[in-house]
């Protein structure tokens, strides 16, 4: 786990860092495993008051590892998220499947989670940021719901969270186009909590402030706020079913090949 995610805990605050800086903290099988294992470990950590989630190096998380798409270009196949082939419709972690647990696990932690975001948060990396209760962005940070670029849909718990944050038409525009948007746009859309020159330092400061409050009240508050949203179960299952139908389909594979080969895609009509 330490090869992908590091954890240090001081005075009730867990500093969780993605440590695959040479790959912009991209999500490979080991990163999925580490994210799920880390959130599960912290859920049982006594004395935990708050969590800061960040990425080492020049990016928070660039999304799925390019090696997965390269393998798909050659072989097609299923289960690109989280390693070996999986039945995405199977609920292996409560209401979620395994790839969703890499995001939903942070949402379900009993204490607040603050994501500190520099560089990029694209695709699965953007969804990972959504798992946090708050998102602090560097001024030059960039985000994207990038799955459409690869002929896919967001399937890591992003859709039920986004529905509670973003105006419907904005969400549709970002999902249908996959365009990259700025930190200032993220703030205006409701996707960023703050823009900070040093998002990690600012996140740690707020986490320490939270840690100084009654832990019973903080945990109760998070339970209440989580319960304000509509039951996420149907949305989590729906995004898994849609994704499973897309992965390996002719147009999805054409999207991957076109991007890797840097050409215009030639899609078949539906």
PDB file of N, CA, C and O in Angstrom, residues 121-179:
ATOM      1  N   UNK A 121      -6.884  17.235 -11.861  1.00  0.00           N
ATOM      2  CA  UNK A 121      -7.750  16.177 -11.333  1.00  0.00           C
ATOM      3  C   UNK A 121      -8.683  15.816 -12.480  1.00  0.00           C
ATOM      4  O   UNK A 121      -9.695  16.471 -12.694  1.00  0.00           O
ATOM      5  N   UNK A 122      -8.300  14.799 -13.243  1.00  0.00           N
ATOM      6  CA  UNK A 122      -9.014  14.430 -14.462  1.00  0.00           C
ATOM      7  C   UNK A 122      -9.680  13.068 -14.296  1.00  0.00           C
ATOM      8  O   UNK A 122      -9.108  12.144 -13.711  1.00  0.00           O
ATOM      9  N   UNK A 123     -10.874  12.915 -14.867  1.00  0.00           N
ATOM     10  CA  UNK A 123     -11.524  11.611 -14.915  1.00  0.00           C
ATOM     11  C   UNK A 123     -11.675  10.986 -13.539  1.00  0.00           C
ATOM     12  O   UNK A 123     -12.315  11.541 -12.644  1.00  0.00           O
ATOM     13  N   UNK A 124     -11.072   9.815 -13.369  1.00  0.00           N
ATOM     14  CA  UNK A 124     -11.131   9.141 -12.075  1.00  0.00           C
ATOM     15  C   UNK A 124     -10.501   9.953 -10.969  1.00  0.00           C
ATOM     16  O   UNK A 124     -10.922   9.870  -9.805  1.00  0.00           O
ATOM     17  N   UNK A 125      -9.505  10.769 -11.306  1.00  0.00           N
ATOM     18  CA  UNK A 125      -8.896  11.643 -10.301  1.00  0.00           C
ATOM     19  C   UNK A 125      -9.846  12.737  -9.856  1.00  0.00           C
ATOM     20  O   UNK A 125      -9.862  13.128  -8.679  1.00  0.00           O
ATOM     21  N   UNK A 126     -10.654  13.238 -10.787  1.00  0.00           N
ATOM     22  CA  UNK A 126     -11.676  14.211 -10.436  1.00  0.00           C
ATOM     23  C   UNK A 126     -12.725  13.571  -9.529  1.00  0.00           C
ATOM     24  O   UNK A 126     -13.150  14.156  -8.529  1.00  0.00           O
ATOM     25  N   UNK A 127     -13.125  12.351  -9.853  1.00  0.00           N
ATOM     26  CA  UNK A 127     -14.096  11.659  -9.007  1.00  0.00           C
ATOM     27  C   UNK A 127     -13.530  11.393  -7.620  1.00  0.00           C
ATOM     28  O   UNK A 127     -14.255  11.479  -6.615  1.00  0.00           O
ATOM     29  N   UNK A 128     -12.235  11.084  -7.546  1.00  0.00           N
ATOM     30  CA  UNK A 128     -11.605  10.901  -6.233  1.00  0.00           C
ATOM     31  C   UNK A 128     -11.725  12.171  -5.400  1.00  0.00           C
ATOM     32  O   UNK A 128     -12.040  12.114  -4.203  1.00  0.00           O
ATOM     33  N   UNK A 129     -11.497  13.316  -6.016  1.00  0.00           N
ATOM     34  CA  UNK A 129     -11.643  14.589  -5.297  1.00  0.00           C
ATOM     35  C   UNK A 129     -13.072  14.786  -4.814  1.00  0.00           C
ATOM     36  O   UNK A 129     -13.307  15.356  -3.740  1.00  0.00           O
ATOM     37  N   UNK A 130     -14.047  14.294  -5.594  1.00  0.00           N
ATOM     38  CA  UNK A 130     -15.443  14.426  -5.197  1.00  0.00           C
ATOM     39  C   UNK A 130     -15.755  13.630  -3.939  1.00  0.00           C
ATOM     40  O   UNK A 130     -16.710  13.952  -3.224  1.00  0.00           O
ATOM     41  N   UNK A 131     -14.984  12.599  -3.663  1.00  0.00           N
ATOM     42  CA  UNK A 131     -15.215  11.805  -2.465  1.00  0.00           C
ATOM     43  C   UNK A 131     -14.971  12.571  -1.182  1.00  0.00           C
ATOM     44  O   UNK A 131     -15.461  12.178  -0.119  1.00  0.00           O
ATOM     45  N   UNK A 132     -14.223  13.663  -1.269  1.00  0.00           N
ATOM     46  CA  UNK A 132     -13.942  14.481  -0.088  1.00  0.00           C
ATOM     47  C   UNK A 132     -15.139  15.370   0.244  1.00  0.00           C
ATOM     48  O   UNK A 132     -15.973  15.660  -0.609  1.00  0.00           O
ATOM     49  N   UNK A 133     -15.185  15.825   1.494  1.00  0.00           N
ATOM     50  CA  UNK A 133     -16.240  16.750   1.924  1.00  0.00           C
ATOM     51  C   UNK A 133     -15.985  18.162   1.422  1.00  0.00           C
ATOM     52  O   UNK A 133     -16.932  18.935   1.221  1.00  0.00           O
ATOM     53  N   UNK A 134     -14.702  18.515   1.251  1.00  0.00           N
ATOM     54  CA  UNK A 134     -14.308  19.835   0.772  1.00  0.00           C
ATOM     55  C   UNK A 134     -13.164  19.673  -0.209  1.00  0.00           C
ATOM     56  O   UNK A 134     -12.391  18.724  -0.117  1.00  0.00           O
ATOM     57  N   UNK A 135     -13.046  20.633  -1.135  1.00  0.00           N
ATOM     58  CA  UNK A 135     -11.971  20.612  -2.131  1.00  0.00           C
ATOM     59  C   UNK A 135     -11.300  21.978  -2.163  1.00  0.00           C
ATOM     60  O   UNK A 135     -11.941  22.975  -2.520  1.00  0.00           O
ATOM     61  N   UNK A 136     -10.018  22.024  -1.797  1.00  0.00           N
ATOM     62  CA  UNK A 136      -9.217  23.240  -1.842  1.00  0.00           C
ATOM     63  C   UNK A 136      -8.310  23.147  -3.059  1.00  0.00           C
ATOM     64  O   UNK A 136      -7.524  22.205  -3.187  1.00  0.00           O
ATOM     65  N   UNK A 137      -8.415  24.120  -3.977  1.00  0.00           N
ATOM     66  CA  UNK A 137      -7.697  24.070  -5.246  1.00  0.00           C
ATOM     67  C   UNK A 137      -6.634  25.147  -5.327  1.00  0.00           C
ATOM     68  O   UNK A 137      -6.848  26.282  -4.874  1.00  0.00           O
ATOM     69  N   UNK A 138      -5.498  24.800  -5.941  1.00  0.00           N
ATOM     70  CA  UNK A 138      -4.504  25.797  -6.300  1.00  0.00           C
ATOM     71  C   UNK A 138      -5.063  26.663  -7.430  1.00  0.00           C
ATOM     72  O   UNK A 138      -5.911  26.212  -8.211  1.00  0.00           O
ATOM     73  N   UNK A 139      -4.599  27.903  -7.550  1.00  0.00           N
ATOM     74  CA  UNK A 139      -5.144  28.806  -8.573  1.00  0.00           C
ATOM     75  C   UNK A 139      -5.030  28.274  -9.999  1.00  0.00           C
ATOM     76  O   UNK A 139      -5.883  28.578 -10.845  1.00  0.00           O
ATOM     77  N   UNK A 140      -3.985  27.484 -10.277  1.00  0.00           N
ATOM     78  CA  UNK A 140      -3.807  26.971 -11.635  1.00  0.00           C
ATOM     79  C   UNK A 140      -4.273  25.524 -11.792  1.00  0.00           C
ATOM     80  O   UNK A 140      -3.978  24.877 -12.806  1.00  0.00           O
ATOM     81  N   UNK A 141      -4.997  25.000 -10.814  1.00  0.00           N
ATOM     82  CA  UNK A 141      -5.507  23.634 -10.923  1.00  0.00           C
ATOM     83  C   UNK A 141      -6.526  23.537 -12.054  1.00  0.00           C
ATOM     84  O   UNK A 141      -7.213  24.513 -12.382  1.00  0.00           O
ATOM     85  N   UNK A 142      -6.618  22.346 -12.626  1.00  0.00           N
ATOM     86  CA  UNK A 142      -7.575  22.105 -13.701  1.00  0.00           C
ATOM     87  C   UNK A 142      -8.296  20.785 -13.444  1.00  0.00           C
ATOM     88  O   UNK A 142      -7.729  19.845 -12.892  1.00  0.00           O
ATOM     89  N   UNK A 143      -9.556  20.740 -13.872  1.00  0.00           N
ATOM     90  CA  UNK A 143     -10.387  19.560 -13.655  1.00  0.00           C
ATOM     91  C   UNK A 143     -11.102  19.169 -14.936  1.00  0.00           C
ATOM     92  O   UNK A 143     -11.250  19.986 -15.847  1.00  0.00           O
ATOM     93  N   UNK A 144     -11.559  17.926 -14.988  1.00  0.00           N
ATOM     94  CA  UNK A 144     -12.352  17.490 -16.136  1.00  0.00           C
ATOM     95  C   UNK A 144     -13.086  16.205 -15.801  1.00  0.00           C
ATOM     96  O   UNK A 144     -12.531  15.299 -15.185  1.00  0.00           O
ATOM     97  N   UNK A 145     -14.352  16.135 -16.235  1.00  0.00           N
ATOM     98  CA  UNK A 145     -15.079  14.865 -16.275  1.00  0.00           C
ATOM     99  C   UNK A 145     -14.700  14.240 -17.619  1.00  0.00           C
ATOM    100  O   UNK A 145     -15.415  14.360 -18.611  1.00  0.00           O
ATOM    101  N   UNK A 146     -13.555  13.589 -17.649  1.00  0.00           N
ATOM    102  CA  UNK A 146     -12.888  13.263 -18.908  1.00  0.00           C
ATOM    103  C   UNK A 146     -13.300  11.912 -19.501  1.00  0.00           C
ATOM    104  O   UNK A 146     -12.833  11.529 -20.590  1.00  0.00           O
ATOM    105  N   UNK A 147     -14.182  11.181 -18.853  1.00  0.00           N
ATOM    106  CA  UNK A 147     -14.487   9.824 -19.308  1.00  0.00           C
ATOM    107  C   UNK A 147     -14.990   9.764 -20.746  1.00  0.00           C
ATOM    108  O   UNK A 147     -14.709   8.808 -21.473  1.00  0.00           O
ATOM    109  N   UNK A 148     -15.726  10.798 -21.189  1.00  0.00           N
ATOM    110  CA  UNK A 148     -16.291  10.770 -22.541  1.00  0.00           C
ATOM    111  C   UNK A 148     -15.193  10.693 -23.609  1.00  0.00           C
ATOM    112  O   UNK A 148     -15.401  10.142 -24.697  1.00  0.00           O
ATOM    113  N   UNK A 149     -14.017  11.216 -23.294  1.00  0.00           N
ATOM    114  CA  UNK A 149     -12.886  11.157 -24.230  1.00  0.00           C
ATOM    115  C   UNK A 149     -12.554   9.723 -24.601  1.00  0.00           C
ATOM    116  O   UNK A 149     -12.094   9.446 -25.720  1.00  0.00           O
ATOM    117  N   UNK A 150     -12.782   8.792 -23.668  1.00  0.00           N
ATOM    118  CA  UNK A 150     -12.437   7.389 -23.870  1.00  0.00           C
ATOM    119  C   UNK A 150     -13.672   6.529 -24.147  1.00  0.00           C
ATOM    120  O   UNK A 150     -13.613   5.306 -24.057  1.00  0.00           O
ATOM    121  N   UNK A 151     -14.788   7.194 -24.473  1.00  0.00           N
ATOM    122  CA  UNK A 151     -16.002   6.455 -24.772  1.00  0.00           C
ATOM    123  C   UNK A 151     -16.661   5.848 -23.548  1.00  0.00           C
ATOM    124  O   UNK A 151     -17.365   4.833 -23.662  1.00  0.00           O
ATOM    125  N   UNK A 152     -16.452   6.463 -22.395  1.00  0.00           N
ATOM    126  CA  UNK A 152     -16.952   5.936 -21.129  1.00  0.00           C
ATOM    127  C   UNK A 152     -17.809   6.970 -20.414  1.00  0.00           C
ATOM    128  O   UNK A 152     -17.974   8.100 -20.889  1.00  0.00           O
ATOM    129  N   UNK A 153     -18.352   6.562 -19.270  1.00  0.00           N
ATOM    130  CA  UNK A 153     -19.102   7.470 -18.400  1.00  0.00           C
ATOM    131  C   UNK A 153     -18.456   7.445 -17.014  1.00  0.00           C
ATOM    132  O   UNK A 153     -17.751   6.500 -16.671  1.00  0.00           O
ATOM    133  N   UNK A 154     -18.677   8.483 -16.198  1.00  0.00           N
ATOM    134  CA  UNK A 154     -18.173   8.444 -14.819  1.00  0.00           C
ATOM    135  C   UNK A 154     -18.807   7.271 -14.081  1.00  0.00           C
ATOM    136  O   UNK A 154     -20.030   7.118 -14.081  1.00  0.00           O
ATOM    137  N   UNK A 155     -17.971   6.430 -13.464  1.00  0.00           N
ATOM    138  CA  UNK A 155     -18.532   5.240 -12.803  1.00  0.00           C
ATOM    139  C   UNK A 155     -17.871   4.955 -11.462  1.00  0.00           C
ATOM    140  O   UNK A 155     -17.931   3.844 -10.949  1.00  0.00           O
ATOM    141  N   UNK A 156     -17.232   5.973 -10.875  1.00  0.00           N
ATOM    142  CA  UNK A 156     -16.575   5.785  -9.581  1.00  0.00           C
ATOM    143  C   UNK A 156     -17.294   6.600  -8.498  1.00  0.00           C
ATOM    144  O   UNK A 156     -16.669   7.260  -7.686  1.00  0.00           O
ATOM    145  N   UNK A 157     -18.621   6.546  -8.508  1.00  0.00           N
ATOM    146  CA  UNK A 157     -19.469   7.248  -7.539  1.00  0.00           C
ATOM    147  C   UNK A 157     -19.591   8.729  -7.843  1.00  0.00           C
ATOM    148  O   UNK A 157     -20.159   9.479  -7.053  1.00  0.00           O
ATOM    149  N   UNK A 158     -19.092   9.162  -8.999  1.00  0.00           N
ATOM    150  CA  UNK A 158     -19.135  10.578  -9.323  1.00  0.00           C
ATOM    151  C   UNK A 158     -20.528  11.121  -9.549  1.00  0.00           C
ATOM    152  O   UNK A 158     -20.840  12.243  -9.147  1.00  0.00           O
ATOM    153  N   UNK A 159     -21.406  10.326 -10.180  1.00  0.00           N
ATOM    154  CA  UNK A 159     -22.697  10.883 -10.575  1.00  0.00           C
ATOM    155  C   UNK A 159     -23.594  11.253  -9.388  1.00  0.00           C
ATOM    156  O   UNK A 159     -24.180  12.347  -9.386  1.00  0.00           O
ATOM    157  N   UNK A 160     -23.740  10.405  -8.359  1.00  0.00           N
ATOM    158  CA  UNK A 160     -24.607  10.835  -7.248  1.00  0.00           C
ATOM    159  C   UNK A 160     -24.040  12.012  -6.471  1.00  0.00           C
ATOM    160  O   UNK A 160     -24.798  12.836  -5.945  1.00  0.00           O
ATOM    161  N   UNK A 161     -22.702  12.124  -6.415  1.00  0.00           N
ATOM    162  CA  UNK A 161     -22.107  13.261  -5.712  1.00  0.00           C
ATOM    163  C   UNK A 161     -22.274  14.530  -6.537  1.00  0.00           C
ATOM    164  O   UNK A 161     -22.663  15.581  -6.022  1.00  0.00           O
ATOM    165  N   UNK A 162     -21.990  14.439  -7.834  1.00  0.00           N
ATOM    166  CA  UNK A 162     -22.111  15.613  -8.701  1.00  0.00           C
ATOM    167  C   UNK A 162     -23.526  16.166  -8.713  1.00  0.00           C
ATOM    168  O   UNK A 162     -23.734  17.384  -8.752  1.00  0.00           O
ATOM    169  N   UNK A 163     -24.501  15.281  -8.664  1.00  0.00           N
ATOM    170  CA  UNK A 163     -25.898  15.729  -8.712  1.00  0.00           C
ATOM    171  C   UNK A 163     -26.251  16.610  -7.526  1.00  0.00           C
ATOM    172  O   UNK A 163     -27.176  17.430  -7.618  1.00  0.00           O
ATOM    173  N   UNK A 164     -25.516  16.455  -6.421  1.00  0.00           N
ATOM    174  CA  UNK A 164     -25.790  17.275  -5.240  1.00  0.00           C
ATOM    175  C   UNK A 164     -24.980  18.564  -5.219  1.00  0.00           C
ATOM    176  O   UNK A 164     -25.202  19.414  -4.354  1.00  0.00           O
ATOM    177  N   UNK A 165     -24.054  18.729  -6.167  1.00  0.00           N
ATOM    178  CA  UNK A 165     -23.150  19.877  -6.150  1.00  0.00           C
ATOM    179  C   UNK A 165     -23.387  20.869  -7.279  1.00  0.00           C
ATOM    180  O   UNK A 165     -23.247  22.081  -7.088  1.00  0.00           O
ATOM    181  N   UNK A 166     -23.734  20.369  -8.462  1.00  0.00           N
ATOM    182  CA  UNK A 166     -23.672  21.173  -9.684  1.00  0.00           C
ATOM    183  C   UNK A 166     -25.056  21.335 -10.298  1.00  0.00           C
ATOM    184  O   UNK A 166     -25.862  20.399 -10.294  1.00  0.00           O
ATOM    185  N   UNK A 167     -25.307  22.499 -10.836  1.00  0.00           N
ATOM    186  CA  UNK A 167     -26.543  22.745 -11.578  1.00  0.00           C
ATOM    187  C   UNK A 167     -26.657  21.746 -12.724  1.00  0.00           C
ATOM    188  O   UNK A 167     -25.665  21.398 -13.367  1.00  0.00           O
ATOM    189  N   UNK A 168     -27.868  21.284 -12.997  1.00  0.00           N
ATOM    190  CA  UNK A 168     -28.072  20.182 -13.922  1.00  0.00           C
ATOM    191  C   UNK A 168     -27.495  20.455 -15.303  1.00  0.00           C
ATOM    192  O   UNK A 168     -26.818  19.604 -15.884  1.00  0.00           O
ATOM    193  N   UNK A 169     -27.735  21.637 -15.866  1.00  0.00           N
ATOM    194  CA  UNK A 169     -27.258  21.895 -17.225  1.00  0.00           C
ATOM    195  C   UNK A 169     -25.739  21.982 -17.285  1.00  0.00           C
ATOM    196  O   UNK A 169     -25.115  21.556 -18.260  1.00  0.00           O
ATOM    197  N   UNK A 170     -25.123  22.534 -16.226  1.00  0.00           N
ATOM    198  CA  UNK A 170     -23.659  22.581 -16.168  1.00  0.00           C
ATOM    199  C   UNK A 170     -23.092  21.169 -16.101  1.00  0.00           C
ATOM    200  O   UNK A 170     -22.120  20.833 -16.795  1.00  0.00           O
ATOM    201  N   UNK A 171     -23.707  20.325 -15.271  1.00  0.00           N
ATOM    202  CA  UNK A 171     -23.249  18.948 -15.155  1.00  0.00           C
ATOM    203  C   UNK A 171     -23.340  18.230 -16.494  1.00  0.00           C
ATOM    204  O   UNK A 171     -22.408  17.498 -16.886  1.00  0.00           O
ATOM    205  N   UNK A 172     -24.413  18.426 -17.193  1.00  0.00           N
ATOM    206  CA  UNK A 172     -24.559  17.770 -18.499  1.00  0.00           C
ATOM    207  C   UNK A 172     -23.516  18.277 -19.501  1.00  0.00           C
ATOM    208  O   UNK A 172     -22.920  17.488 -20.250  1.00  0.00           O
ATOM    209  N   UNK A 173     -23.305  19.587 -19.518  1.00  0.00           N
ATOM    210  CA  UNK A 173     -22.304  20.148 -20.452  1.00  0.00           C
ATOM    211  C   UNK A 173     -20.912  19.586 -20.159  1.00  0.00           C
ATOM    212  O   UNK A 173     -20.186  19.182 -21.084  1.00  0.00           O
ATOM    213  N   UNK A 174     -20.524  19.540 -18.893  1.00  0.00           N
ATOM    214  CA  UNK A 174     -19.201  19.042 -18.529  1.00  0.00           C
ATOM    215  C   UNK A 174     -19.063  17.549 -18.836  1.00  0.00           C
ATOM    216  O   UNK A 174     -17.999  17.090 -19.266  1.00  0.00           O
ATOM    217  N   UNK A 175     -20.151  16.804 -18.633  1.00  0.00           N
ATOM    218  CA  UNK A 175     -20.110  15.358 -18.874  1.00  0.00           C
ATOM    219  C   UNK A 175     -20.104  15.041 -20.355  1.00  0.00           C
ATOM    220  O   UNK A 175     -19.362  14.167 -20.819  1.00  0.00           O
ATOM    221  N   UNK A 176     -20.917  15.752 -21.134  1.00  0.00           N
ATOM    222  CA  UNK A 176     -21.019  15.465 -22.571  1.00  0.00           C
ATOM    223  C   UNK A 176     -19.779  15.907 -23.346  1.00  0.00           C
ATOM    224  O   UNK A 176     -19.430  15.303 -24.354  1.00  0.00           O
ATOM    225  N   UNK A 177     -19.119  16.981 -22.896  1.00  0.00           N
ATOM    226  CA  UNK A 177     -17.958  17.500 -23.644  1.00  0.00           C
ATOM    227  C   UNK A 177     -16.625  16.997 -23.099  1.00  0.00           C
ATOM    228  O   UNK A 177     -15.656  16.884 -23.845  1.00  0.00           O
ATOM    229  N   UNK A 178     -16.553  16.736 -21.797  1.00  0.00           N
ATOM    230  CA  UNK A 178     -15.285  16.342 -21.182  1.00  0.00           C
ATOM    231  C   UNK A 178     -14.273  17.468 -21.142  1.00  0.00           C
ATOM    232  O   UNK A 178     -13.089  17.233 -20.922  1.00  0.00           O
ATOM    233  N   UNK A 179     -14.734  18.713 -21.329  1.00  0.00           N
ATOM    234  CA  UNK A 179     -13.773  19.805 -21.419  1.00  0.00           C
ATOM    235  C   UNK A 179     -13.066  20.049 -20.080  1.00  0.00           C
ATOM    236  O   UNK A 179     -13.607  19.772 -19.004  1.00  0.00           O
TER     237      UNK A 179
END
